Short mmCIF file of C-alpha atoms in Angstrom, two decimals:
data_model
loop_
_atom_site.label_atom_id
_atom_site.label_comp_id
_atom_site.label_asym_id
_atom_site.label_seq_id
_atom_site.Cartn_x
_atom_site.Cartn_y
_atom_site.Cartn_z
CA UNK A 284 117.68 80.38 119.27
CA UNK A 285 114.96 78.27 117.67
CA UNK A 286 113.63 79.85 114.47
CA UNK A 287 110.60 78.53 112.61
CA UNK A 288 109.94 79.73 109.07
CA UNK A 289 106.44 79.22 107.65
CA UNK A 290 106.27 79.13 103.86
CA UNK A 291 108.77 77.46 101.52
CA UNK A 292 108.84 80.14 98.86
CA UNK A 293 111.91 82.09 97.86
CA UNK A 294 111.42 84.45 100.84
CA UNK A 295 110.92 81.74 103.42
CA UNK A 296 113.68 79.43 102.19
CA UNK A 297 116.27 82.19 101.84
CA UNK A 298 115.45 83.34 105.39
CA UNK A 299 115.79 79.78 106.65
CA UNK A 300 119.24 79.47 105.07
CA UNK A 301 120.27 82.87 106.45
CA UNK A 302 119.34 82.07 110.06
CA UNK A 303 120.68 78.52 109.92
CA UNK A 304 124.16 80.08 110.08
CA UNK A 305 123.75 80.58 113.84
CA UNK A 306 120.38 79.19 114.89
CA UNK A 307 118.26 76.04 114.82
CA UNK A 308 115.82 76.37 111.93
CA UNK A 309 112.70 74.43 110.97
CA UNK A 310 110.75 75.12 107.77
CA UNK A 311 107.00 74.56 107.62
CA UNK A 312 104.72 74.27 104.60
CA UNK A 313 101.50 72.50 103.64
CA UNK A 314 103.07 71.47 100.32
CA UNK A 315 104.33 67.91 100.78
CA UNK A 316 106.54 68.01 97.67
CA UNK A 317 108.38 71.10 98.89
CA UNK A 318 108.90 69.63 102.35
CA UNK A 319 110.24 66.37 100.94
CA UNK A 320 112.57 68.28 98.61
CA UNK A 321 114.06 70.29 101.50
CA UNK A 322 114.58 67.15 103.58
CA UNK A 323 116.47 65.64 100.63
CA UNK A 324 118.66 68.72 100.30
CA UNK A 325 116.96 69.90 97.10
CA UNK A 326 115.65 73.39 96.41
CA UNK A 327 112.06 73.38 95.09
CA UNK A 328 112.84 76.37 92.87
CA UNK A 329 115.77 77.86 91.01
CA UNK A 330 118.29 79.90 93.00
CA UNK A 331 121.93 79.03 92.47
CA UNK A 332 123.10 79.95 95.98
CA UNK A 333 120.23 78.16 97.72
CA UNK A 334 120.75 75.05 95.60
CA UNK A 335 124.47 75.09 96.43
CA UNK A 336 123.83 75.53 100.15
CA UNK A 337 121.28 72.73 100.38
CA UNK A 338 123.41 70.29 98.40
CA UNK A 339 126.43 71.00 100.61
CA UNK A 340 124.47 71.14 103.88
CA UNK A 341 121.61 68.64 103.43
CA UNK A 342 120.82 68.16 107.11
CA UNK A 343 121.11 71.69 108.45
CA UNK A 344 117.48 72.67 107.83
CA UNK A 345 114.57 70.36 108.61
CA UNK A 346 111.13 70.76 107.05
CA UNK A 347 107.70 69.59 108.14
CA UNK A 348 104.03 69.79 107.18
CA UNK A 349 103.01 69.64 110.86
CA UNK A 350 104.32 72.79 112.52
CA UNK A 351 102.68 72.38 115.96
CA UNK A 352 105.72 70.87 117.68
CA UNK A 353 107.98 73.41 116.01
CA UNK A 354 105.84 76.29 117.24
CA UNK A 355 106.04 75.01 120.83
CA UNK A 356 109.82 75.38 120.94
CA UNK A 357 110.14 78.50 118.78
CA UNK A 358 111.71 81.74 119.94
CA UNK A 359 110.91 83.40 116.61
CA UNK A 360 108.37 82.47 113.95
CA UNK A 361 108.88 84.04 110.53
CA UNK A 362 105.73 84.01 108.40
CA UNK A 363 106.31 84.17 104.65
CA UNK A 364 103.16 82.73 103.09
CA UNK A 365 101.62 84.01 99.86
CA UNK A 366 99.13 86.87 99.96
CA UNK A 367 97.72 86.90 96.45
CA UNK A 368 95.77 89.88 95.18
CA UNK A 369 92.08 89.01 94.98
CA UNK A 370 90.16 91.12 92.48
CA UNK A 371 86.86 90.30 94.19
CA UNK A 372 88.21 91.60 97.50
CA UNK A 373 89.99 94.56 95.96
CA UNK A 374 93.10 93.66 97.95
CA UNK A 375 95.33 90.89 99.27
CA UNK A 376 93.81 87.63 100.42
CA UNK A 377 95.35 87.17 103.87
CA UNK A 378 93.41 84.04 104.84
CA UNK A 379 96.49 81.79 105.07
CA UNK A 380 98.44 84.44 106.93
CA UNK A 381 95.57 84.95 109.40
CA UNK A 382 95.48 81.23 110.08
CA UNK A 383 99.23 80.90 110.70
CA UNK A 384 99.34 83.86 113.08
CA UNK A 385 96.34 82.55 115.03
CA UNK A 386 97.87 79.06 115.28
CA UNK A 387 101.21 80.35 116.53
CA UNK A 388 99.50 82.56 119.10
CA UNK A 389 97.44 79.62 120.32
CA UNK A 390 100.36 77.20 120.62
CA UNK A 391 103.10 79.57 121.78
CA UNK A 392 102.00 83.14 122.59
CA UNK A 393 105.51 83.99 123.81
CA UNK A 394 107.12 83.41 120.40
CA UNK A 395 108.00 86.58 118.52
CA UNK A 396 106.09 86.71 115.23
CA UNK A 397 107.91 88.25 112.27
CA UNK A 398 105.55 88.93 109.37
CA UNK A 399 107.43 88.96 106.06
CA UNK A 400 104.44 88.33 103.82
CA UNK A 401 103.42 91.47 101.98
CA UNK A 402 100.22 92.86 103.49
CA UNK A 403 97.82 95.80 103.11
CA UNK A 404 98.76 98.85 105.15
CA UNK A 405 97.12 98.48 108.55
CA UNK A 406 96.96 94.68 108.48
CA UNK A 407 99.50 93.86 111.20
CA UNK A 408 98.12 96.41 113.65
CA UNK A 409 94.60 95.13 113.01
CA UNK A 410 95.44 91.48 113.70
CA UNK A 411 97.56 92.53 116.67
CA UNK A 412 94.50 94.22 118.15
CA UNK A 413 92.13 91.40 117.18
CA UNK A 414 94.21 88.64 118.80
CA UNK A 415 95.65 90.83 121.55
CA UNK A 416 99.20 90.08 120.39
CA UNK A 417 102.20 91.60 122.12
CA UNK A 418 105.05 89.95 120.21
CA UNK A 419 104.51 90.81 116.54
CA UNK A 420 106.49 92.90 114.06
CA UNK A 421 106.37 93.55 110.34
CA UNK A 422 109.67 93.17 108.52
CA UNK A 423 109.42 93.79 104.74
CA UNK A 424 111.61 91.84 102.35
CA UNK A 425 113.17 93.22 99.17
CA UNK A 426 114.36 90.04 97.48
CA UNK A 427 114.71 89.31 93.80
CA UNK A 428 113.50 86.02 92.42
CA UNK A 429 116.50 83.92 91.43
CA UNK A 430 118.78 85.92 93.73
CA UNK A 431 116.83 85.63 96.97
CA UNK A 432 119.64 84.21 99.10
CA UNK A 433 122.17 86.70 97.76
CA UNK A 434 119.82 89.55 98.63
CA UNK A 435 119.13 88.05 102.07
CA UNK A 436 122.84 87.91 102.81
CA UNK A 437 123.48 91.37 101.33
CA UNK A 438 120.38 93.46 102.11
CA UNK A 439 120.13 97.11 101.07
CA UNK A 440 118.36 97.79 104.37
CA UNK A 441 116.58 96.06 107.23
CA UNK A 442 113.30 97.59 108.35
CA UNK A 443 111.41 96.46 111.43
CA UNK A 444 108.01 97.86 112.30
CA UNK A 445 106.56 97.41 115.76
CA UNK A 446 107.11 98.22 119.42
CA UNK A 447 110.73 99.17 120.04
CA UNK A 448 111.65 96.40 122.50
CA UNK A 449 110.34 93.57 120.31
CA UNK A 450 111.67 95.24 117.16
CA UNK A 451 115.12 95.47 118.76
CA UNK A 452 115.12 91.70 119.40
CA UNK A 453 114.24 91.07 115.76
CA UNK A 454 116.87 93.49 114.49
CA UNK A 455 119.47 91.76 116.66
CA UNK A 456 118.44 88.41 115.17
CA UNK A 457 119.11 89.71 111.67
CA UNK A 458 122.28 91.60 112.49
CA UNK A 459 123.70 88.53 114.21
CA UNK A 460 123.71 86.79 110.82
CA UNK A 461 124.34 89.76 108.51
CA UNK A 462 127.13 92.32 108.41
CA UNK A 463 125.20 95.55 107.90
CA UNK A 464 125.81 99.18 108.84
CA UNK A 465 123.62 100.86 111.45
CA UNK A 466 122.71 103.47 108.84
CA UNK A 467 120.92 100.73 106.86
CA UNK A 468 118.72 99.63 109.78
CA UNK A 469 115.40 101.36 110.42
CA UNK A 470 112.82 101.20 113.19
CA UNK A 471 109.31 102.49 112.56
CA UNK A 472 105.63 101.78 113.17
CA UNK A 473 103.84 98.75 111.75
CA UNK A 474 101.88 100.85 109.26
CA UNK A 475 105.00 102.70 108.12
CA UNK A 476 106.95 99.48 107.54
CA UNK A 477 104.07 98.05 105.51
CA UNK A 478 103.98 101.28 103.49
CA UNK A 479 107.69 101.05 102.71
CA UNK A 480 107.21 97.66 101.08
CA UNK A 481 104.30 98.71 98.87
CA UNK A 482 105.77 102.07 97.87
CA UNK A 483 109.13 100.43 97.04
CA UNK A 484 107.58 97.98 94.60
CA UNK A 485 105.23 100.60 93.16
CA UNK A 486 108.24 102.81 92.47
CA UNK A 487 110.06 99.97 90.72
CA UNK A 488 106.98 99.30 88.59
CA UNK A 489 106.77 103.02 87.79
CA UNK A 490 110.44 103.14 86.80
CA UNK A 491 110.00 100.13 84.53
CA UNK A 492 107.01 101.85 82.95
CA UNK A 493 108.99 105.04 82.40
CA UNK A 494 111.82 103.38 80.48
CA UNK A 495 109.35 101.21 78.58
CA UNK A 496 107.53 104.33 77.39
CA UNK A 497 110.88 105.85 76.44
CA UNK A 498 111.55 102.74 74.36
CA UNK A 499 108.10 102.94 72.73
CA UNK A 500 108.80 106.57 71.81
CA UNK A 501 112.26 105.82 70.38
CA UNK A 502 110.99 102.83 68.40
CA UNK A 503 108.16 104.87 66.91
CA UNK A 504 110.47 107.75 65.97
CA UNK A 505 113.30 105.59 64.66
CA UNK A 506 115.67 106.77 67.40
CA UNK A 507 118.34 104.71 69.17
CA UNK A 508 116.74 104.00 72.56
CA UNK A 509 120.01 102.76 74.03
CA UNK A 510 121.70 106.11 73.38
CA UNK A 511 118.82 108.01 74.93
CA UNK A 512 118.73 105.81 78.05
CA UNK A 513 122.48 106.11 78.56
CA UNK A 514 122.26 109.88 78.27
CA UNK A 515 119.31 110.14 80.65
CA UNK A 516 120.80 107.71 83.17
CA UNK A 517 124.14 109.52 83.34
CA UNK A 518 122.45 112.04 85.64
CA UNK A 519 123.27 110.82 89.15
CA UNK A 520 119.81 111.85 90.33
CA UNK A 521 118.34 109.29 87.91
CA UNK A 522 121.08 106.65 87.99
CA UNK A 523 122.35 104.08 85.51
CA UNK A 524 120.44 101.11 86.89
CA UNK A 525 117.02 99.45 86.63
CA UNK A 526 116.64 101.12 83.25
CA UNK A 527 116.53 98.21 80.81
CA UNK A 528 113.29 98.26 78.80
CA UNK A 529 111.03 95.23 78.63
CA UNK A 530 107.63 94.30 77.23
CA UNK A 531 106.15 95.16 80.62
CA UNK A 532 106.59 94.33 84.27
CA UNK A 533 105.28 91.00 85.55
CA UNK A 534 106.12 88.34 88.09
CA UNK A 535 104.55 87.83 91.48
CA UNK A 536 105.25 91.04 93.38
CA UNK A 537 105.10 94.20 91.28
CA UNK A 538 101.62 93.75 89.77
CA UNK A 539 99.89 92.80 93.01
CA UNK A 540 101.74 95.23 95.28
CA UNK A 541 101.01 98.17 93.00
CA UNK A 542 97.31 97.26 92.93
CA UNK A 543 97.24 96.92 96.71
CA UNK A 544 98.83 100.33 97.25
CA UNK A 545 96.30 101.94 94.91
CA UNK A 546 93.56 100.23 96.91
CA UNK A 547 95.05 101.54 100.17
CA UNK A 548 94.87 105.09 98.84
CA UNK A 549 91.06 104.89 98.82
CA UNK A 550 89.87 108.51 98.51
CA UNK A 551 93.34 110.09 98.70
CA UNK A 552 94.03 111.92 95.40
CA UNK A 553 96.65 110.27 93.20
CA UNK A 554 97.54 110.29 89.51
CA UNK A 555 100.95 108.66 89.22
CA UNK A 556 100.15 105.47 91.12
CA UNK A 557 96.86 104.79 89.39
CA UNK A 558 98.53 105.24 86.00
CA UNK A 559 101.18 102.53 86.58
CA UNK A 560 99.02 99.46 85.76
CA UNK A 561 97.47 101.35 82.83
CA UNK A 562 100.94 102.14 81.48
CA UNK A 563 101.85 98.45 81.64
CA UNK A 564 98.77 97.46 79.64
CA UNK A 565 99.43 100.21 77.09
CA UNK A 566 103.01 99.00 76.70
CA UNK A 567 101.93 95.42 76.08
CA UNK A 568 99.43 96.53 73.46
CA UNK A 569 102.10 98.64 71.78
CA UNK A 570 104.40 95.61 71.63
CA UNK A 571 101.67 93.39 70.16
CA UNK A 572 100.79 96.04 67.56
CA UNK A 573 104.46 96.33 66.62
CA UNK A 574 104.66 92.57 66.16
CA UNK A 575 101.59 92.66 63.92
CA UNK A 576 103.09 95.43 61.79
CA UNK A 577 106.05 93.16 61.08
CA UNK A 578 103.61 90.93 59.14
CA UNK A 579 105.52 87.78 60.06
CA UNK A 580 103.42 84.67 59.46
CA UNK A 581 105.28 82.35 61.83
CA UNK A 582 105.99 83.94 65.20
CA UNK A 583 108.12 82.25 67.83
CA UNK A 584 107.86 83.06 71.54
CA UNK A 585 111.19 82.44 73.25
CA UNK A 586 110.60 81.66 76.95
CA UNK A 587 107.52 82.39 79.03
CA UNK A 588 109.28 82.92 82.35
CA UNK A 589 108.44 86.11 84.22
CA UNK A 590 112.06 87.26 84.28
CA UNK A 591 115.54 86.13 83.34
CA UNK A 592 116.90 83.24 85.45
CA UNK A 593 113.46 82.58 86.92
CA UNK A 594 111.62 79.27 86.75
CA UNK A 595 108.00 80.33 87.02
CA UNK A 596 105.41 82.01 84.83
CA UNK A 597 103.39 83.91 87.44
CA UNK A 598 101.91 87.02 85.82
CA UNK A 599 104.45 86.79 83.00
CA UNK A 600 104.04 89.50 80.39
CA UNK A 601 104.96 86.92 77.75
CA UNK A 602 101.87 84.88 78.57
CA UNK A 603 99.72 87.97 78.06
CA UNK A 604 101.39 88.56 74.69
CA UNK A 605 100.72 84.96 73.62
CA UNK A 606 97.05 85.42 74.58
CA UNK A 607 96.92 88.57 72.46
CA UNK A 608 98.44 86.80 69.45
CA UNK A 609 96.86 83.34 69.57
CA UNK A 610 93.63 84.33 67.82
CA UNK A 611 95.25 86.52 65.17
CA UNK A 612 94.34 85.42 61.68
CA UNK A 613 97.15 84.47 59.29
CA UNK A 614 99.57 84.14 62.23
CA UNK A 615 101.01 80.87 63.50
CA UNK A 616 102.47 81.05 67.01
CA UNK A 617 104.86 78.55 68.57
CA UNK A 618 106.68 78.58 71.90
CA UNK A 619 110.11 77.47 73.01
CA UNK A 620 109.97 76.94 76.76
CA UNK A 621 112.06 74.10 78.25
CA UNK A 622 110.03 74.20 81.47
CA UNK A 623 106.82 73.21 79.64
CA UNK A 624 105.94 69.65 78.64
CA UNK A 625 102.96 70.63 76.52
CA UNK A 626 101.36 73.80 75.21
CA UNK A 627 98.77 75.42 77.44
CA UNK A 628 96.95 76.95 74.45
CA UNK A 629 94.95 75.06 71.86
CA UNK A 630 96.10 77.21 68.93
CA UNK A 631 99.72 77.64 70.03
CA UNK A 632 102.36 75.01 69.39
CA UNK A 633 105.27 73.99 71.63
CA UNK A 634 108.65 73.31 70.01
CA UNK A 635 111.12 71.47 72.24
CA UNK A 636 114.07 71.52 69.84
CA UNK A 637 115.68 74.97 69.78
CA UNK A 638 117.20 74.60 66.31
CA UNK A 639 113.86 73.57 64.83
CA UNK A 640 112.21 76.44 66.67
CA UNK A 641 114.57 79.00 65.15
CA UNK A 642 114.33 77.46 61.69
CA UNK A 643 110.52 77.41 61.69
CA UNK A 644 110.01 81.05 62.74
CA UNK A 645 109.98 84.23 60.67
CA UNK A 646 110.23 86.34 63.82
CA UNK A 647 111.24 85.43 67.37
CA UNK A 648 109.85 87.44 70.28
CA UNK A 649 111.80 87.48 73.53
CA UNK A 650 111.41 89.67 76.58
CA UNK A 651 114.98 89.01 77.68
CA UNK A 652 118.11 87.93 75.83
CA UNK A 653 120.23 85.11 77.16
CA UNK A 654 123.30 83.20 75.98
CA UNK A 655 121.13 80.80 73.97
CA UNK A 656 119.48 83.40 71.78
CA UNK A 657 121.56 86.57 71.78
CA UNK A 658 123.98 85.34 69.12
CA UNK A 659 121.24 84.77 66.54
CA UNK A 660 120.65 87.10 63.62
CA UNK A 661 119.31 90.27 65.21
CA UNK A 662 116.98 90.90 62.27
CA UNK A 663 115.00 87.82 63.23
CA UNK A 664 114.56 88.81 66.88
CA UNK A 665 112.25 91.39 68.38
CA UNK A 666 113.11 92.39 71.94
CA UNK A 667 113.24 95.47 74.11
CA UNK A 668 116.25 94.10 76.00
CA UNK A 669 119.03 96.61 75.34
CA UNK A 670 121.43 95.72 78.15
CA UNK A 671 120.88 91.95 78.62
CA UNK A 672 119.99 92.29 82.29
CA UNK A 673 116.97 92.37 84.59
CA UNK A 674 118.66 94.77 86.98
#
């Protein structure tokens, strides 16, 4: 089979690697740098398994900025372009996705379109009706940044939304490359599959918020939050996972997907969902207030990345904390972030030498502990990371 993947992000690239096991794969993207990197066998972002695969198999996947020829020969086209949340629209901006779907339909209407971009509920059915498409499904992804290929090879479930005959072809495509039990494969409508994606991420954001509020409570009362979390999580109905406190959720998916789901609710009554973003803001403010109470004059920010083992700062809670602190009087803020060449704030310094960074700070703030920092004097570090994991 000929598989075309549109979008060289962690979703698109991990899918390309997955299907290259048994099929001919071409990656498409408008970003010239990403395309050139793929054609040189280099991953444009950090993911250990993807980097290993590309270095060992440099010619297995081709990439191009001109997808027209690829579309002509495609049996399947997987669309994994960004759908950023646009505050002015009150929902996802699907302009790029609209364009890709229209182009594929124009060039090769027989190709089966697999939408993996996250979309508002009702989007796929609407564009199916608008363009009179017959070969389109929605297949949500549940990948973690930094572990995208691992999660692609070991999915918790595969969900395909769409007409049963087309959905069956897509499910067969996945199952041909993945060893997965039938009980972990689900067929449903387009709207239902889109709902699964948004509700899944909203739940994860809610769970993060819950354990963050537990941590705020324990910190305020002088209790051992780790003991409380272990005791709570021992109940199998709650589970001892995804329970490590942080300064707040961030990254690309959780903030925007939660907002989109709230938008989709429209006039439907809800209290829990609408409180999730508010809880995240409250948590960040609590953290900043706690830092201020410490009365440290020289505050160090260790890493700006959105999560451990990531290499991007999209919607990072640490950036929001820096913004909250940068104009504080009598406080000097510096950052240690190896991925930055210069500070992005006028009043905030960037220290490239880790030893100098530690020496110059009265208090170091870190959202997540890693091997570089976790052996330092704990009295000098403020973190909510109790279990040294993002899981």
